[in-house]
PDB file of C-alpha atoms and ligand atoms in Angstrom:
ATOM      1  CA  UNK M 107      26.729  -6.660  13.824  1.00  0.00           C
ATOM      2  CA  UNK M 108      30.441  -5.930  13.571  1.00  0.00           C
ATOM      3  CA  UNK M 109      32.517  -3.558  11.500  1.00  0.00           C
ATOM      4  CA  UNK M 110      35.922  -4.437  10.070  1.00  0.00           C
ATOM      5  CA  UNK M 111      38.628  -1.866  10.766  1.00  0.00           C
ATOM      6  CA  UNK M 112      42.068  -1.727   9.205  1.00  0.00           C
ATOM      7  CA  UNK M 113      44.564   0.488  10.967  1.00  0.00           C
ATOM      8  CA  UNK M 114      45.624   3.352   8.693  1.00  0.00           C
ATOM      9  CA  UNK M 115      49.026   3.695  10.301  1.00  0.00           C
ATOM     10  CA  UNK M 116      49.799   0.042   9.679  1.00  0.00           C
ATOM     11  CA  UNK M 117      48.491   0.380   6.151  1.00  0.00           C
ATOM     12  CA  UNK M 118      50.085   3.699   5.156  1.00  0.00           C
ATOM     13  CA  UNK M 119      52.643   4.357   7.899  1.00  0.00           C
ATOM     14  CA  UNK M 120      56.435   4.251   7.555  1.00  0.00           C
ATOM     15  CA  UNK M 121      58.382   1.083   7.365  1.00  0.00           C
ATOM     16  CA  UNK M 122      57.832  -2.205   5.700  1.00  0.00           C
ATOM     17  CA  UNK M 123      54.901  -4.223   6.840  1.00  0.00           C
ATOM     18  CA  UNK M 124      55.704  -7.890   6.662  1.00  0.00           C
ATOM     19  CA  UNK M 125      52.194  -8.839   5.730  1.00  0.00           C
ATOM     20  CA  UNK M 126      49.134  -6.774   4.981  1.00  0.00           C
ATOM     21  CA  UNK M 127      47.336  -5.839   8.174  1.00  0.00           C
ATOM     22  CA  UNK M 128      44.299  -7.918   8.883  1.00  0.00           C
ATOM     23  CA  UNK M 129      41.080  -6.224   9.815  1.00  0.00           C
ATOM     24  CA  UNK M 130      40.074  -6.157  13.438  1.00  0.00           C
ATOM     25  CA  UNK M 131      36.427  -6.037  14.376  1.00  0.00           C
ATOM     26  CA  UNK M 132      34.449  -3.638  16.485  1.00  0.00           C
ATOM     27  CA  UNK M 133      30.859  -3.952  17.592  1.00  0.00           C
ATOM     28  CA  UNK M 134      28.469  -1.422  16.092  1.00  0.00           C
ATOM     29  CA  UNK M 135      27.855   1.429  18.501  1.00  0.00           C
ATOM     30  CA  UNK M 136      24.894   3.721  19.005  1.00  0.00           C
ATOM     31  CA  UNK M 137      27.017   6.866  19.001  1.00  0.00           C
ATOM     32  CA  UNK M 138      28.866   6.009  15.780  1.00  0.00           C
ATOM     33  CA  UNK M 139      32.195   6.825  17.408  1.00  0.00           C
ATOM     34  CA  UNK M 140      34.915   4.181  17.408  1.00  0.00           C
ATOM     35  CA  UNK M 141      38.092   4.252  19.431  1.00  0.00           C
ATOM     36  CA  UNK M 142      40.276   1.553  18.113  1.00  0.00           C
ATOM     37  CA  UNK M 143      43.604   0.171  19.286  1.00  0.00           C
ATOM     38  CA  UNK M 144      45.323  -1.942  16.651  1.00  0.00           C
ATOM     39  CA  UNK M 145      47.538  -4.911  17.613  1.00  0.00           C
ATOM     40  CA  UNK M 146      50.611  -2.705  16.978  1.00  0.00           C
ATOM     41  CA  UNK M 147      49.366  -0.201  19.549  1.00  0.00           C
ATOM     42  CA  UNK M 148      48.218   2.597  17.212  1.00  0.00           C
ATOM     43  CA  UNK M 149      45.169   4.364  18.593  1.00  0.00           C
ATOM     44  CA  UNK M 150      42.664   5.806  16.145  1.00  0.00           C
ATOM     45  CA  UNK M 151      39.329   7.532  16.556  1.00  0.00           C
ATOM     46  CA  UNK M 152      36.902   7.076  13.727  1.00  0.00           C
ATOM     47  CA  UNK M 153      33.429   8.462  13.264  1.00  0.00           C
ATOM     48  CA  UNK M 154      31.076   6.505  11.079  1.00  0.00           C
ATOM     49  CA  UNK M 155      29.431   8.882   8.640  1.00  0.00           C
ATOM     50  CA  UNK M 156      26.258   6.879   8.015  1.00  0.00           C
ATOM     51  CA  UNK M 157      22.982   8.171   9.381  1.00  0.00           C
ATOM     52  CA  UNK M 158      20.927   6.166  11.826  1.00  0.00           C
ATOM     53  CA  UNK M 159      18.364   5.127   9.207  1.00  0.00           C
ATOM     54  CA  UNK M 160      21.099   3.676   6.987  1.00  0.00           C
ATOM     55  CA  UNK M 161      22.664   1.701   9.847  1.00  0.00           C
ATOM     56  CA  UNK M 162      19.346   0.464  11.245  1.00  0.00           C
ATOM     57  CA  UNK M 163      18.260  -0.875   7.880  1.00  0.00           C
ATOM     58  CA  UNK M 164      21.583  -2.715   7.613  1.00  0.00           C
ATOM     59  CA  UNK M 165      21.086  -4.221  11.079  1.00  0.00           C
ATOM     60  CA  UNK M 166      17.637  -5.373   9.942  1.00  0.00           C
ATOM     61  CA  UNK M 167      19.213  -7.059   6.927  1.00  0.00           C
ATOM     62  CA  UNK M 168      21.800  -8.880   9.059  1.00  0.00           C
ATOM     63  CA  UNK M 169      19.075  -9.984  11.456  1.00  0.00           C
ATOM     64  CA  UNK M 170      17.227 -11.469   8.466  1.00  0.00           C
ATOM     65  CA  UNK M 171      20.330 -13.378   7.395  1.00  0.00           C
ATOM     66  CA  UNK M 172      20.831 -14.654  10.932  1.00  0.00           C
ATOM     67  CA  UNK M 173      17.226 -15.787  11.318  1.00  0.00           C
ATOM     68  CA  UNK M 174      16.100 -13.167  13.828  1.00  0.00           C
ATOM     69  CA  UNK M 175      12.938 -12.149  12.003  1.00  0.00           C
ATOM     70  CA  UNK M 176      11.174 -10.218  14.776  1.00  0.00           C
ATOM     71  CA  UNK M 177      14.349  -8.233  15.339  1.00  0.00           C
ATOM     72  CA  UNK M 178      14.681  -7.511  11.638  1.00  0.00           C
ATOM     73  CA  UNK M 179      11.114  -6.130  11.534  1.00  0.00           C
ATOM     74  CA  UNK M 180      11.889  -3.930  14.545  1.00  0.00           C
ATOM     75  CA  UNK M 181      15.086  -2.583  12.947  1.00  0.00           C
ATOM     76  CA  UNK M 182      13.438  -1.890   9.576  1.00  0.00           C
ATOM     77  CA  UNK M 183      10.695  -0.022  11.443  1.00  0.00           C
ATOM     78  CA  UNK M 184      13.236   2.025  13.395  1.00  0.00           C
ATOM     79  CA  UNK M 185      15.017   2.800  10.125  1.00  0.00           C
ATOM     80  CA  UNK M 186      11.830   4.250   8.633  1.00  0.00           C
ATOM     81  CA  UNK M 187      11.181   6.357  11.725  1.00  0.00           C
ATOM     82  CA  UNK M 188      14.724   7.689  11.752  1.00  0.00           C
ATOM     83  CA  UNK M 189      14.395   8.495   8.068  1.00  0.00           C
ATOM     84  CA  UNK M 190      11.482  10.827   8.892  1.00  0.00           C
ATOM     85  CA  UNK M 191      13.728  12.584  11.378  1.00  0.00           C
ATOM     86  CA  UNK M 192      16.493  12.861   8.777  1.00  0.00           C
ATOM     87  CA  UNK M 193      14.025  14.396   6.302  1.00  0.00           C
ATOM     88  CA  UNK M 194      12.768  16.939   8.828  1.00  0.00           C
ATOM     89  CA  UNK M 195      16.280  17.979   9.833  1.00  0.00           C
ATOM     90  CA  UNK M 196      17.529  18.260   6.240  1.00  0.00           C
ATOM     91  CA  UNK M 197      14.505  20.396   5.336  1.00  0.00           C
ATOM     92  CA  UNK M 198      14.945  22.565   8.421  1.00  0.00           C
ATOM     93  CA  UNK M 199      18.627  23.171   7.642  1.00  0.00           C
ATOM     94  CA  UNK M 200      17.847  23.865   4.004  1.00  0.00           C
ATOM     95  CA  UNK M 201      15.409  26.546   5.179  1.00  0.00           C
ATOM     96  CA  UNK M 202      18.098  28.042   7.424  1.00  0.00           C
ATOM     97  CA  UNK M 203      16.609  26.901  10.701  1.00  0.00           C
ATOM     98  CA  UNK M 204      19.287  26.717  13.394  1.00  0.00           C
ATOM     99  CA  UNK M 205      19.930  23.329  14.936  1.00  0.00           C
ATOM    100  CA  UNK M 206      19.097  24.568  18.442  1.00  0.00           C
ATOM    101  CA  UNK M 207      15.635  25.611  17.275  1.00  0.00           C
ATOM    102  CA  UNK M 208      15.195  22.255  15.575  1.00  0.00           C
ATOM    103  CA  UNK M 209      16.364  20.374  18.659  1.00  0.00           C
ATOM    104  CA  UNK M 210      13.916  22.306  20.873  1.00  0.00           C
ATOM    105  CA  UNK M 211      10.967  21.426  18.662  1.00  0.00           C
ATOM    106  CA  UNK M 212      12.165  17.876  18.138  1.00  0.00           C
ATOM    107  CA  UNK M 213      12.152  17.353  21.903  1.00  0.00           C
ATOM    108  CA  UNK M 214       8.399  17.944  21.835  1.00  0.00           C
ATOM    109  CA  UNK M 215       7.836  15.043  19.442  1.00  0.00           C
ATOM    110  CA  UNK M 216      10.834  12.788  20.081  1.00  0.00           C
ATOM    111  CA  UNK M 217       9.041  10.392  22.427  1.00  0.00           C
ATOM    112  CA  UNK M 218       6.051   9.749  20.163  1.00  0.00           C
ATOM    113  CA  UNK M 219       6.490   8.205  16.742  1.00  0.00           C
ATOM    114  CA  UNK M 220       2.936   9.156  15.693  1.00  0.00           C
ATOM    115  CA  UNK M 221       3.783  12.828  16.226  1.00  0.00           C
ATOM    116  CA  UNK M 222       6.919  12.410  14.134  1.00  0.00           C
ATOM    117  CA  UNK M 223       4.955  10.773  11.344  1.00  0.00           C
ATOM    118  CA  UNK M 224       2.449  13.645  11.435  1.00  0.00           C
ATOM    119  CA  UNK M 225       5.263  16.188  11.245  1.00  0.00           C
ATOM    120  CA  UNK M 226       6.782  14.321   8.307  1.00  0.00           C
ATOM    121  CA  UNK M 227       3.486  14.057   6.387  1.00  0.00           C
ATOM    122  CA  UNK M 228       2.774  17.771   6.563  1.00  0.00           C
ATOM    123  CA  UNK M 229       6.313  18.886   6.102  1.00  0.00           C
ATOM    124  CA  UNK M 230       6.583  16.700   3.000  1.00  0.00           C
ATOM    125  CA  UNK M 231       3.217  17.903   1.670  1.00  0.00           C
ATOM    126  CA  UNK M 232       4.201  21.518   2.141  1.00  0.00           C
ATOM    127  CA  UNK M 233       7.414  20.930   0.193  1.00  0.00           C
ATOM    128  CA  UNK M 234       6.181  18.786  -2.695  1.00  0.00           C
ATOM    129  CA  UNK M 235       2.502  19.811  -2.785  1.00  0.00           C
ATOM    130  CA  UNK M 236       1.373  16.187  -2.657  1.00  0.00           C
ATOM    131  CA  UNK M 237       0.977  13.660   0.144  1.00  0.00           C
ATOM    132  CA  UNK M 238       3.889  11.263   0.687  1.00  0.00           C
ATOM    133  CA  UNK M 239       3.696   7.599  -0.301  1.00  0.00           C
ATOM    134  CA  UNK M 240       3.751   5.860   3.048  1.00  0.00           C
ATOM    135  CA  UNK M 241       4.130   2.232   4.056  1.00  0.00           C
ATOM    136  CA  UNK M 242       0.870   0.533   3.121  1.00  0.00           C
ATOM    137  CA  UNK M 243      -1.692  -0.264   5.794  1.00  0.00           C
ATOM    138  CA  UNK M 244      -1.281  -4.057   5.562  1.00  0.00           C
ATOM    139  CA  UNK M 245       2.367  -3.673   6.384  1.00  0.00           C
ATOM    140  CA  UNK M 246       1.570  -1.269   9.224  1.00  0.00           C
ATOM    141  CA  UNK M 247      -0.843  -3.839  10.714  1.00  0.00           C
ATOM    142  CA  UNK M 248       1.765  -6.568  10.291  1.00  0.00           C
ATOM    143  CA  UNK M 249       4.418  -4.440  12.001  1.00  0.00           C
ATOM    144  CA  UNK M 250       2.097  -3.640  14.918  1.00  0.00           C
ATOM    145  CA  UNK M 251       1.259  -7.282  15.452  1.00  0.00           C
ATOM    146  CA  UNK M 252       4.960  -8.200  15.460  1.00  0.00           C
ATOM    147  CA  UNK M 253       6.129  -5.349  17.660  1.00  0.00           C
ATOM    148  CA  UNK M 254       3.177  -4.957  20.018  1.00  0.00           C
ATOM    149  CA  UNK M 255       1.534  -8.384  20.054  1.00  0.00           C
ATOM    150  CA  UNK M 256       4.524 -10.664  19.920  1.00  0.00           C
ATOM    151  CA  UNK M 257       3.689 -12.229  16.545  1.00  0.00           C
ATOM    152  CA  UNK M 258       6.605 -14.305  15.286  1.00  0.00           C
ATOM    153  CA  UNK M 259       6.990 -13.594  11.564  1.00  0.00           C
ATOM    154  CA  UNK M 260       8.280 -16.047   8.982  1.00  0.00           C
ATOM    155  CA  UNK M 261      11.394 -15.259   6.969  1.00  0.00           C
ATOM    156  CA  UNK M 262       9.178 -14.534   3.969  1.00  0.00           C
ATOM    157  CA  UNK M 263       7.066 -12.036   5.909  1.00  0.00           C
ATOM    158  CA  UNK M 264      10.089 -10.271   7.380  1.00  0.00           C
ATOM    159  CA  UNK M 265      11.713 -10.109   3.946  1.00  0.00           C
ATOM    160  CA  UNK M 266       8.518  -8.695   2.396  1.00  0.00           C
ATOM    161  CA  UNK M 267       8.324  -6.129   5.127  1.00  0.00           C
ATOM    162  CA  UNK M 268      11.970  -5.108   4.654  1.00  0.00           C
ATOM    163  CA  UNK M 269      11.395  -4.801   0.919  1.00  0.00           C
ATOM    164  CA  UNK M 270       8.329  -2.601   1.539  1.00  0.00           C
ATOM    165  CA  UNK M 271      10.324  -0.321   3.853  1.00  0.00           C
ATOM    166  CA  UNK M 272      13.106  -0.120   1.259  1.00  0.00           C
ATOM    167  CA  UNK M 273      10.576   0.731  -1.462  1.00  0.00           C
ATOM    168  CA  UNK M 274       9.093   3.408   0.782  1.00  0.00           C
ATOM    169  CA  UNK M 275      12.311   5.113   1.821  1.00  0.00           C
ATOM    170  CA  UNK M 276      14.285   4.991  -1.430  1.00  0.00           C
ATOM    171  CA  UNK M 277      12.078   7.301  -3.543  1.00  0.00           C
ATOM    172  CA  UNK M 278      11.643   9.636  -0.557  1.00  0.00           C
ATOM    173  CA  UNK M 279      15.409   9.699  -0.135  1.00  0.00           C
ATOM    174  CA  UNK M 280      15.917  10.650  -3.783  1.00  0.00           C
ATOM    175  CA  UNK M 281      13.447  13.525  -3.362  1.00  0.00           C
ATOM    176  CA  UNK M 282      15.128  14.612  -0.127  1.00  0.00           C
ATOM    177  CA  UNK M 283      18.603  14.702  -1.673  1.00  0.00           C
ATOM    178  CA  UNK M 284      17.419  16.689  -4.636  1.00  0.00           C
ATOM    179  CA  UNK M 285      15.227  19.161  -2.728  1.00  0.00           C
ATOM    180  CA  UNK M 286      17.594  19.805   0.196  1.00  0.00           C
ATOM    181  CA  UNK M 287      21.198  19.399  -1.017  1.00  0.00           C
ATOM    182  CA  UNK M 288      22.647  21.883   1.490  1.00  0.00           C
ATOM    183  CA  UNK M 289      20.377  20.651   4.259  1.00  0.00           C
ATOM    184  CA  UNK M 290      21.573  17.069   3.745  1.00  0.00           C
ATOM    185  CA  UNK M 291      25.232  18.155   3.860  1.00  0.00           C
ATOM    186  CA  UNK M 292      24.637  20.080   7.070  1.00  0.00           C
ATOM    187  CA  UNK M 293      22.787  17.114   8.562  1.00  0.00           C
ATOM    188  CA  UNK M 294      25.771  14.867   7.866  1.00  0.00           C
ATOM    189  CA  UNK M 295      28.133  17.503   9.227  1.00  0.00           C
ATOM    190  CA  UNK M 296      26.093  17.862  12.438  1.00  0.00           C
ATOM    191  CA  UNK M 297      26.100  14.076  12.827  1.00  0.00           C
ATOM    192  CA  UNK M 298      29.900  13.922  12.596  1.00  0.00           C
ATOM    193  CA  UNK M 299      30.474  16.985  14.749  1.00  0.00           C
ATOM    194  CA  UNK M 300      28.312  15.627  17.560  1.00  0.00           C
ATOM    195  CA  UNK M 301      30.376  12.455  17.616  1.00  0.00           C
ATOM    196  CA  UNK M 302      33.712  14.172  17.860  1.00  0.00           C
ATOM    197  CA  UNK M 303      35.008  15.269  21.190  1.00  0.00           C
ATOM    198  CA  UNK M 304      37.052  18.387  21.776  1.00  0.00           C
ATOM    199  CA  UNK M 305      40.661  17.421  21.330  1.00  0.00           C
ATOM    200  CA  UNK M 306      39.824  14.781  18.721  1.00  0.00           C
ATOM    201  CA  UNK M 307      42.189  16.395  16.258  1.00  0.00           C
ATOM    202  CA  UNK M 308      43.176  13.074  14.748  1.00  0.00           C
ATOM    203  CA  UNK M 309      39.633  11.762  14.404  1.00  0.00           C
ATOM    204  CA  UNK M 310      38.832  10.583  10.921  1.00  0.00           C
ATOM    205  CA  UNK M 311      35.537   9.711   9.333  1.00  0.00           C
ATOM    206  CA  UNK M 312      34.662   6.440   7.727  1.00  0.00           C
ATOM    207  CA  UNK M 313      31.924   5.604   5.288  1.00  0.00           C
ATOM    208  CA  UNK M 314      30.516   2.126   4.842  1.00  0.00           C
ATOM    209  CA  UNK M 315      28.476   0.806   1.954  1.00  0.00           C
ATOM    210  CA  UNK M 316      24.902   0.202   3.038  1.00  0.00           C
ATOM    211  CA  UNK M 317      21.798  -1.078   1.276  1.00  0.00           C
ATOM    212  CA  UNK M 318      19.925   2.138   2.013  1.00  0.00           C
ATOM    213  CA  UNK M 319      22.456   4.793   1.208  1.00  0.00           C
ATOM    214  CA  UNK M 320      22.696   8.551   0.834  1.00  0.00           C
ATOM    215  CA  UNK M 321      25.837   7.955  -1.253  1.00  0.00           C
ATOM    216  CA  UNK M 322      24.221   5.465  -3.592  1.00  0.00           C
ATOM    217  CA  UNK M 323      20.691   6.556  -4.196  1.00  0.00           C
ATOM    218  CA  UNK M 324      19.764   6.958  -7.824  1.00  0.00           C
ATOM    219  CA  UNK M 325      16.233   5.872  -7.166  1.00  0.00           C
ATOM    220  CA  UNK M 326      16.736   2.487  -8.800  1.00  0.00           C
ATOM    221  CA  UNK M 327      14.736  -0.248  -7.148  1.00  0.00           C
ATOM    222  CA  UNK M 328      16.759  -2.536  -4.970  1.00  0.00           C
ATOM    223  CA  UNK M 329      15.892  -6.154  -4.431  1.00  0.00           C
ATOM    224  CA  UNK M 330      16.404  -6.991  -0.773  1.00  0.00           C
ATOM    225  CA  UNK M 331      16.961 -10.716  -1.389  1.00  0.00           C
ATOM    226  CA  UNK M 332      19.782  -9.880  -3.828  1.00  0.00           C
ATOM    227  CA  UNK M 333      21.242  -7.390  -1.336  1.00  0.00           C
ATOM    228  CA  UNK M 334      21.232 -10.102   1.345  1.00  0.00           C
ATOM    229  CA  UNK M 335      23.193 -12.342  -1.002  1.00  0.00           C
ATOM    230  CA  UNK M 336      25.767  -9.566  -1.295  1.00  0.00           C
ATOM    231  CA  UNK M 337      26.043  -9.221   2.453  1.00  0.00           C
ATOM    232  CA  UNK M 338      26.495 -12.965   2.842  1.00  0.00           C
ATOM    233  CA  UNK M 339      29.255 -12.918   0.237  1.00  0.00           C
ATOM    234  CA  UNK M 340      31.114 -10.146   2.061  1.00  0.00           C
ATOM    235  CA  UNK M 341      30.649 -11.718   5.437  1.00  0.00           C
ATOM    236  CA  UNK M 342      32.284 -14.945   4.292  1.00  0.00           C
ATOM    237  CA  UNK M 343      35.340 -12.921   3.346  1.00  0.00           C
ATOM    238  CA  UNK M 344      35.665 -10.948   6.563  1.00  0.00           C
TER     239      UNK M 344
HETATM  240 ZN1  LIG X 445      48.283  -0.044  13.507  1.00  0.00          ZN
END
């Protein structure tokens, strides 16, 4: 998956630009930090603001479009797991836990997704006094057979799975944003800060529109097939 970048200096800098600058493309990176040299030689450092769960869901959607159905199931699954982490961090920050304390405890569960799920279930229950709506057991079995047993899913199955993950995360995201407004802001801030290096005075942040989105989460149901259509439309224009 690639991101289009347009150089800000070419776009807004001094002097006439003969033609509008065309986007250049960078490969998506794990650290969310992009050092970019435009064809005119301007160097920019940009940090992508989106959280891991937002990006991973998007990667799953692109994999679906491209026909990599096993990979899309794996990315949707990773998105859900990273969402649990996002929830736990936002709640911790909201309750004034320092990030070093959080990081120390997170280390104890970071290698085991079942531990993370357990932490999420009880943390959520404590906050909302009800158990969370999780991914249903059929979908969990399907995911396990794809990821652990090498099952090759059809497009339909991968799409259904992606839709189920979307339907699971979206309402939880709405609850998270409303219960932990400060915690969410601090989580985003931590994310950006960790990706900047000392001396990055000129680093800017960039936000991209994603299907699962902190910036666009009113709790309305999203239809994954329709969202894929959107992505296809944009991709043809890049
Ligand atoms: Zn430039």
